[in-house]
């Protein structure tokens, strides 16, 4: 990064920060991802797909939405690199990717909503037969 001449000298701490600052392009990519996640239905769909693989018809029933509306949200999540799909005959199944980005978002959602993943033991407890989050 080119040295920036600042109008006021408040010390060198800012220059150290700027040397390690992500690029404007990286912030743009993050902004686009966060924009995709700015919809509660997409967040809910993503969270569900972190725990199971499911088809559009079942997701539509779960969400109380039309199949085209669910498909639109799934396309956004796939474009954002958060979910993947596979075809089995005429049916297409969706699930969250096992990427660092998807796992981080999954944990982020659960931390902010303060919910416990299905199969994860609450603090101080261990539900029998539960294995934890993917």
mmCIF file with all atom_site columns, C-alpha atoms in Angstrom:
data_model
loop_
_atom_site.group_PDB
_atom_site.id
_atom_site.type_symbol
_atom_site.label_atom_id
_atom_site.label_alt_id
_atom_site.label_comp_id
_atom_site.label_asym_id
_atom_site.label_entity_id
_atom_site.label_seq_id
_atom_site.pdbx_PDB_ins_code
_atom_site.Cartn_x
_atom_site.Cartn_y
_atom_site.Cartn_z
_atom_site.occupancy
_atom_site.B_iso_or_equiv
_atom_site.pdbx_formal_charge
_atom_site.auth_seq_id
_atom_site.auth_comp_id
_atom_site.auth_asym_id
_atom_site.auth_atom_id
_atom_site.pdbx_PDB_model_num
ATOM 1   C CA . UNK A 1 1   ? 0.000   0.000   0.000   1.00 0.00 ? 1   UNK A CA 1
ATOM 2   C CA . UNK A 1 2   ? 1.310   3.437   -0.918  1.00 0.00 ? 2   UNK A CA 1
ATOM 3   C CA . UNK A 1 3   ? 2.249   5.745   1.933   1.00 0.00 ? 3   UNK A CA 1
ATOM 4   C CA . UNK A 1 4   ? -0.599  8.127   2.708   1.00 0.00 ? 4   UNK A CA 1
ATOM 5   C CA . UNK A 1 5   ? 0.108   11.667  3.802   1.00 0.00 ? 5   UNK A CA 1
ATOM 6   C CA . UNK A 1 6   ? -2.339  12.527  6.565   1.00 0.00 ? 6   UNK A CA 1
ATOM 7   C CA . UNK A 1 7   ? -3.313  16.137  7.278   1.00 0.00 ? 7   UNK A CA 1
ATOM 8   C CA . UNK A 1 8   ? -2.822  15.594  11.051  1.00 0.00 ? 8   UNK A CA 1
ATOM 9   C CA . UNK A 1 9   ? -0.092  13.549  12.721  1.00 0.00 ? 9   UNK A CA 1
ATOM 10  C CA . UNK A 1 10  ? -1.594  11.548  15.602  1.00 0.00 ? 10  UNK A CA 1
ATOM 11  C CA . UNK A 1 11  ? 1.224   9.017   15.783  1.00 0.00 ? 11  UNK A CA 1
ATOM 12  C CA . UNK A 1 12  ? 2.271   6.015   13.749  1.00 0.00 ? 12  UNK A CA 1
ATOM 13  C CA . UNK A 1 13  ? -0.356  3.550   15.036  1.00 0.00 ? 13  UNK A CA 1
ATOM 14  C CA . UNK A 1 14  ? -2.690  4.238   12.092  1.00 0.00 ? 14  UNK A CA 1
ATOM 15  C CA . UNK A 1 15  ? 0.019   3.420   9.549   1.00 0.00 ? 15  UNK A CA 1
ATOM 16  C CA . UNK A 1 16  ? 0.541   -0.042  11.080  1.00 0.00 ? 16  UNK A CA 1
ATOM 17  C CA . UNK A 1 17  ? -3.190  -0.639  10.837  1.00 0.00 ? 17  UNK A CA 1
ATOM 18  C CA . UNK A 1 18  ? -3.353  0.495   7.216   1.00 0.00 ? 18  UNK A CA 1
ATOM 19  C CA . UNK A 1 19  ? -0.465  -1.795  6.217   1.00 0.00 ? 19  UNK A CA 1
ATOM 20  C CA . UNK A 1 20  ? -2.582  -4.799  7.239   1.00 0.00 ? 20  UNK A CA 1
ATOM 21  C CA . UNK A 1 21  ? -5.925  -3.420  6.094   1.00 0.00 ? 21  UNK A CA 1
ATOM 22  C CA . UNK A 1 22  ? -7.933  -5.582  3.669   1.00 0.00 ? 22  UNK A CA 1
ATOM 23  C CA . UNK A 1 23  ? -8.256  -4.198  0.165   1.00 0.00 ? 23  UNK A CA 1
ATOM 24  C CA . UNK A 1 24  ? -11.320 -2.274  -0.997  1.00 0.00 ? 24  UNK A CA 1
ATOM 25  C CA . UNK A 1 25  ? -12.136 -5.296  -3.180  1.00 0.00 ? 25  UNK A CA 1
ATOM 26  C CA . UNK A 1 26  ? -12.140 -7.592  -0.130  1.00 0.00 ? 26  UNK A CA 1
ATOM 27  C CA . UNK A 1 27  ? -14.498 -5.239  1.686   1.00 0.00 ? 27  UNK A CA 1
ATOM 28  C CA . UNK A 1 28  ? -16.719 -5.172  -1.416  1.00 0.00 ? 28  UNK A CA 1
ATOM 29  C CA . UNK A 1 29  ? -16.878 -8.986  -1.487  1.00 0.00 ? 29  UNK A CA 1
ATOM 30  C CA . UNK A 1 30  ? -17.805 -9.050  2.207   1.00 0.00 ? 30  UNK A CA 1
ATOM 31  C CA . UNK A 1 31  ? -20.399 -6.329  1.675   1.00 0.00 ? 31  UNK A CA 1
ATOM 32  C CA . UNK A 1 32  ? -22.043 -8.350  -1.106  1.00 0.00 ? 32  UNK A CA 1
ATOM 33  C CA . UNK A 1 33  ? -22.147 -11.448 1.106   1.00 0.00 ? 33  UNK A CA 1
ATOM 34  C CA . UNK A 1 34  ? -23.661 -9.504  3.995   1.00 0.00 ? 34  UNK A CA 1
ATOM 35  C CA . UNK A 1 35  ? -26.221 -7.967  1.651   1.00 0.00 ? 35  UNK A CA 1
ATOM 36  C CA . UNK A 1 36  ? -27.314 -11.468 0.643   1.00 0.00 ? 36  UNK A CA 1
ATOM 37  C CA . UNK A 1 37  ? -27.687 -12.345 4.305   1.00 0.00 ? 37  UNK A CA 1
ATOM 38  C CA . UNK A 1 38  ? -29.785 -9.276  5.020   1.00 0.00 ? 38  UNK A CA 1
ATOM 39  C CA . UNK A 1 39  ? -32.963 -11.309 4.575   1.00 0.00 ? 39  UNK A CA 1
ATOM 40  C CA . UNK A 1 40  ? -34.396 -13.274 7.507   1.00 0.00 ? 40  UNK A CA 1
ATOM 41  C CA . UNK A 1 41  ? -35.764 -16.021 5.243   1.00 0.00 ? 41  UNK A CA 1
ATOM 42  C CA . UNK A 1 42  ? -32.330 -16.609 3.719   1.00 0.00 ? 42  UNK A CA 1
ATOM 43  C CA . UNK A 1 43  ? -30.722 -16.732 7.153   1.00 0.00 ? 43  UNK A CA 1
ATOM 44  C CA . UNK A 1 44  ? -33.326 -19.240 8.326   1.00 0.00 ? 44  UNK A CA 1
ATOM 45  C CA . UNK A 1 45  ? -32.904 -21.387 5.203   1.00 0.00 ? 45  UNK A CA 1
ATOM 46  C CA . UNK A 1 46  ? -29.143 -21.336 5.612   1.00 0.00 ? 46  UNK A CA 1
ATOM 47  C CA . UNK A 1 47  ? -29.412 -22.328 9.272   1.00 0.00 ? 47  UNK A CA 1
ATOM 48  C CA . UNK A 1 48  ? -31.727 -25.230 8.402   1.00 0.00 ? 48  UNK A CA 1
ATOM 49  C CA . UNK A 1 49  ? -29.351 -26.388 5.663   1.00 0.00 ? 49  UNK A CA 1
ATOM 50  C CA . UNK A 1 50  ? -26.485 -26.372 8.161   1.00 0.00 ? 50  UNK A CA 1
ATOM 51  C CA . UNK A 1 51  ? -28.277 -29.211 9.922   1.00 0.00 ? 51  UNK A CA 1
ATOM 52  C CA . UNK A 1 52  ? -29.776 -31.237 7.108   1.00 0.00 ? 52  UNK A CA 1
ATOM 53  C CA . UNK A 1 53  ? -29.915 -31.776 3.384   1.00 0.00 ? 53  UNK A CA 1
ATOM 54  C CA . UNK A 1 54  ? -33.337 -31.013 1.956   1.00 0.00 ? 54  UNK A CA 1
ATOM 55  C CA . UNK A 1 55  ? -35.306 -30.526 -1.268  1.00 0.00 ? 55  UNK A CA 1
ATOM 56  C CA . UNK A 1 56  ? -37.141 -27.359 -2.335  1.00 0.00 ? 56  UNK A CA 1
ATOM 57  C CA . UNK A 1 57  ? -40.607 -28.838 -1.770  1.00 0.00 ? 57  UNK A CA 1
ATOM 58  C CA . UNK A 1 58  ? -39.864 -29.705 1.847   1.00 0.00 ? 58  UNK A CA 1
ATOM 59  C CA . UNK A 1 59  ? -38.071 -26.396 2.407   1.00 0.00 ? 59  UNK A CA 1
ATOM 60  C CA . UNK A 1 60  ? -41.129 -24.595 1.015   1.00 0.00 ? 60  UNK A CA 1
ATOM 61  C CA . UNK A 1 61  ? -43.371 -26.389 3.517   1.00 0.00 ? 61  UNK A CA 1
ATOM 62  C CA . UNK A 1 62  ? -40.995 -25.643 6.401   1.00 0.00 ? 62  UNK A CA 1
ATOM 63  C CA . UNK A 1 63  ? -40.712 -21.976 5.443   1.00 0.00 ? 63  UNK A CA 1
ATOM 64  C CA . UNK A 1 64  ? -44.378 -21.484 4.546   1.00 0.00 ? 64  UNK A CA 1
ATOM 65  C CA . UNK A 1 65  ? -43.291 -20.047 1.194   1.00 0.00 ? 65  UNK A CA 1
ATOM 66  C CA . UNK A 1 66  ? -43.834 -20.930 -2.440  1.00 0.00 ? 66  UNK A CA 1
ATOM 67  C CA . UNK A 1 67  ? -41.262 -23.126 -4.175  1.00 0.00 ? 67  UNK A CA 1
ATOM 68  C CA . UNK A 1 68  ? -40.227 -20.288 -6.531  1.00 0.00 ? 68  UNK A CA 1
ATOM 69  C CA . UNK A 1 69  ? -39.605 -17.981 -3.547  1.00 0.00 ? 69  UNK A CA 1
ATOM 70  C CA . UNK A 1 70  ? -37.512 -20.625 -1.785  1.00 0.00 ? 70  UNK A CA 1
ATOM 71  C CA . UNK A 1 71  ? -35.621 -21.328 -5.031  1.00 0.00 ? 71  UNK A CA 1
ATOM 72  C CA . UNK A 1 72  ? -34.813 -17.625 -5.337  1.00 0.00 ? 72  UNK A CA 1
ATOM 73  C CA . UNK A 1 73  ? -33.353 -17.574 -1.824  1.00 0.00 ? 73  UNK A CA 1
ATOM 74  C CA . UNK A 1 74  ? -31.415 -20.786 -2.463  1.00 0.00 ? 74  UNK A CA 1
ATOM 75  C CA . UNK A 1 75  ? -29.912 -19.260 -5.604  1.00 0.00 ? 75  UNK A CA 1
ATOM 76  C CA . UNK A 1 76  ? -28.720 -16.278 -3.569  1.00 0.00 ? 76  UNK A CA 1
ATOM 77  C CA . UNK A 1 77  ? -27.141 -18.544 -0.953  1.00 0.00 ? 77  UNK A CA 1
ATOM 78  C CA . UNK A 1 78  ? -25.460 -20.641 -3.642  1.00 0.00 ? 78  UNK A CA 1
ATOM 79  C CA . UNK A 1 79  ? -24.149 -17.511 -5.382  1.00 0.00 ? 79  UNK A CA 1
ATOM 80  C CA . UNK A 1 80  ? -22.750 -16.387 -2.032  1.00 0.00 ? 80  UNK A CA 1
ATOM 81  C CA . UNK A 1 81  ? -20.809 -19.643 -1.741  1.00 0.00 ? 81  UNK A CA 1
ATOM 82  C CA . UNK A 1 82  ? -22.712 -20.843 1.320   1.00 0.00 ? 82  UNK A CA 1
ATOM 83  C CA . UNK A 1 83  ? -24.683 -23.841 0.041   1.00 0.00 ? 83  UNK A CA 1
ATOM 84  C CA . UNK A 1 84  ? -24.337 -26.563 -2.540  1.00 0.00 ? 84  UNK A CA 1
ATOM 85  C CA . UNK A 1 85  ? -26.773 -28.847 -4.309  1.00 0.00 ? 85  UNK A CA 1
ATOM 86  C CA . UNK A 1 86  ? -26.913 -32.316 -5.779  1.00 0.00 ? 86  UNK A CA 1
ATOM 87  C CA . UNK A 1 87  ? -29.409 -33.910 -8.116  1.00 0.00 ? 87  UNK A CA 1
ATOM 88  C CA . UNK A 1 88  ? -30.963 -37.309 -7.473  1.00 0.00 ? 88  UNK A CA 1
ATOM 89  C CA . UNK A 1 89  ? -33.332 -38.147 -10.316 1.00 0.00 ? 89  UNK A CA 1
ATOM 90  C CA . UNK A 1 90  ? -35.754 -35.248 -10.648 1.00 0.00 ? 90  UNK A CA 1
ATOM 91  C CA . UNK A 1 91  ? -35.089 -34.012 -7.114  1.00 0.00 ? 91  UNK A CA 1
ATOM 92  C CA . UNK A 1 92  ? -32.435 -31.451 -6.148  1.00 0.00 ? 92  UNK A CA 1
ATOM 93  C CA . UNK A 1 93  ? -31.134 -31.512 -2.593  1.00 0.00 ? 93  UNK A CA 1
ATOM 94  C CA . UNK A 1 94  ? -29.458 -28.560 -0.872  1.00 0.00 ? 94  UNK A CA 1
ATOM 95  C CA . UNK A 1 95  ? -27.110 -28.353 2.093   1.00 0.00 ? 95  UNK A CA 1
ATOM 96  C CA . UNK A 1 96  ? -24.631 -25.917 3.586   1.00 0.00 ? 96  UNK A CA 1
ATOM 97  C CA . UNK A 1 97  ? -21.092 -26.106 2.298   1.00 0.00 ? 97  UNK A CA 1
ATOM 98  C CA . UNK A 1 98  ? -18.474 -27.413 4.681   1.00 0.00 ? 98  UNK A CA 1
ATOM 99  C CA . UNK A 1 99  ? -16.360 -24.308 4.141   1.00 0.00 ? 99  UNK A CA 1
ATOM 100 C CA . UNK A 1 100 ? -14.811 -22.133 6.799   1.00 0.00 ? 100 UNK A CA 1
ATOM 101 C CA . UNK A 1 101 ? -17.028 -19.241 5.700   1.00 0.00 ? 101 UNK A CA 1
ATOM 102 C CA . UNK A 1 102 ? -20.244 -21.288 6.027   1.00 0.00 ? 102 UNK A CA 1
ATOM 103 C CA . UNK A 1 103 ? -19.236 -22.757 9.395   1.00 0.00 ? 103 UNK A CA 1
ATOM 104 C CA . UNK A 1 104 ? -18.319 -19.317 10.717  1.00 0.00 ? 104 UNK A CA 1
ATOM 105 C CA . UNK A 1 105 ? -21.664 -17.907 9.618   1.00 0.00 ? 105 UNK A CA 1
ATOM 106 C CA . UNK A 1 106 ? -23.459 -20.868 11.204  1.00 0.00 ? 106 UNK A CA 1
ATOM 107 C CA . UNK A 1 107 ? -21.743 -20.244 14.544  1.00 0.00 ? 107 UNK A CA 1
ATOM 108 C CA . UNK A 1 108 ? -22.330 -16.477 14.174  1.00 0.00 ? 108 UNK A CA 1
ATOM 109 C CA . UNK A 1 109 ? -26.089 -16.959 13.700  1.00 0.00 ? 109 UNK A CA 1
ATOM 110 C CA . UNK A 1 110 ? -26.356 -19.271 16.681  1.00 0.00 ? 110 UNK A CA 1
ATOM 111 C CA . UNK A 1 111 ? -24.271 -17.012 18.893  1.00 0.00 ? 111 UNK A CA 1
ATOM 112 C CA . UNK A 1 112 ? -26.305 -13.916 18.040  1.00 0.00 ? 112 UNK A CA 1
ATOM 113 C CA . UNK A 1 113 ? -29.675 -15.636 18.365  1.00 0.00 ? 113 UNK A CA 1
ATOM 114 C CA . UNK A 1 114 ? -28.398 -17.574 21.364  1.00 0.00 ? 114 UNK A CA 1
ATOM 115 C CA . UNK A 1 115 ? -29.806 -20.869 20.215  1.00 0.00 ? 115 UNK A CA 1
ATOM 116 C CA . UNK A 1 116 ? -28.329 -24.285 20.677  1.00 0.00 ? 116 UNK A CA 1
ATOM 117 C CA . UNK A 1 117 ? -27.635 -26.410 17.655  1.00 0.00 ? 117 UNK A CA 1
ATOM 118 C CA . UNK A 1 118 ? -29.753 -29.547 17.383  1.00 0.00 ? 118 UNK A CA 1
ATOM 119 C CA . UNK A 1 119 ? -27.626 -32.329 18.801  1.00 0.00 ? 119 UNK A CA 1
ATOM 120 C CA . UNK A 1 120 ? -25.387 -30.009 20.806  1.00 0.00 ? 120 UNK A CA 1
ATOM 121 C CA . UNK A 1 121 ? -25.368 -30.280 24.542  1.00 0.00 ? 121 UNK A CA 1
ATOM 122 C CA . UNK A 1 122 ? -26.475 -27.215 26.473  1.00 0.00 ? 122 UNK A CA 1
ATOM 123 C CA . UNK A 1 123 ? -23.874 -25.877 28.938  1.00 0.00 ? 123 UNK A CA 1
ATOM 124 C CA . UNK A 1 124 ? -23.532 -28.411 31.755  1.00 0.00 ? 124 UNK A CA 1
ATOM 125 C CA . UNK A 1 125 ? -25.582 -31.088 30.004  1.00 0.00 ? 125 UNK A CA 1
ATOM 126 C CA . UNK A 1 126 ? -25.162 -33.811 27.424  1.00 0.00 ? 126 UNK A CA 1
ATOM 127 C CA . UNK A 1 127 ? -28.326 -35.013 25.724  1.00 0.00 ? 127 UNK A CA 1
ATOM 128 C CA . UNK A 1 128 ? -28.223 -38.761 25.242  1.00 0.00 ? 128 UNK A CA 1
ATOM 129 C CA . UNK A 1 129 ? -27.548 -39.907 21.714  1.00 0.00 ? 129 UNK A CA 1
ATOM 130 C CA . UNK A 1 130 ? -26.793 -36.430 20.381  1.00 0.00 ? 130 UNK A CA 1
ATOM 131 C CA . UNK A 1 131 ? -23.667 -35.909 18.348  1.00 0.00 ? 131 UNK A CA 1
ATOM 132 C CA . UNK A 1 132 ? -23.385 -32.156 17.797  1.00 0.00 ? 132 UNK A CA 1
ATOM 133 C CA . UNK A 1 133 ? -23.418 -29.813 14.866  1.00 0.00 ? 133 UNK A CA 1
ATOM 134 C CA . UNK A 1 134 ? -21.912 -30.554 11.504  1.00 0.00 ? 134 UNK A CA 1
#
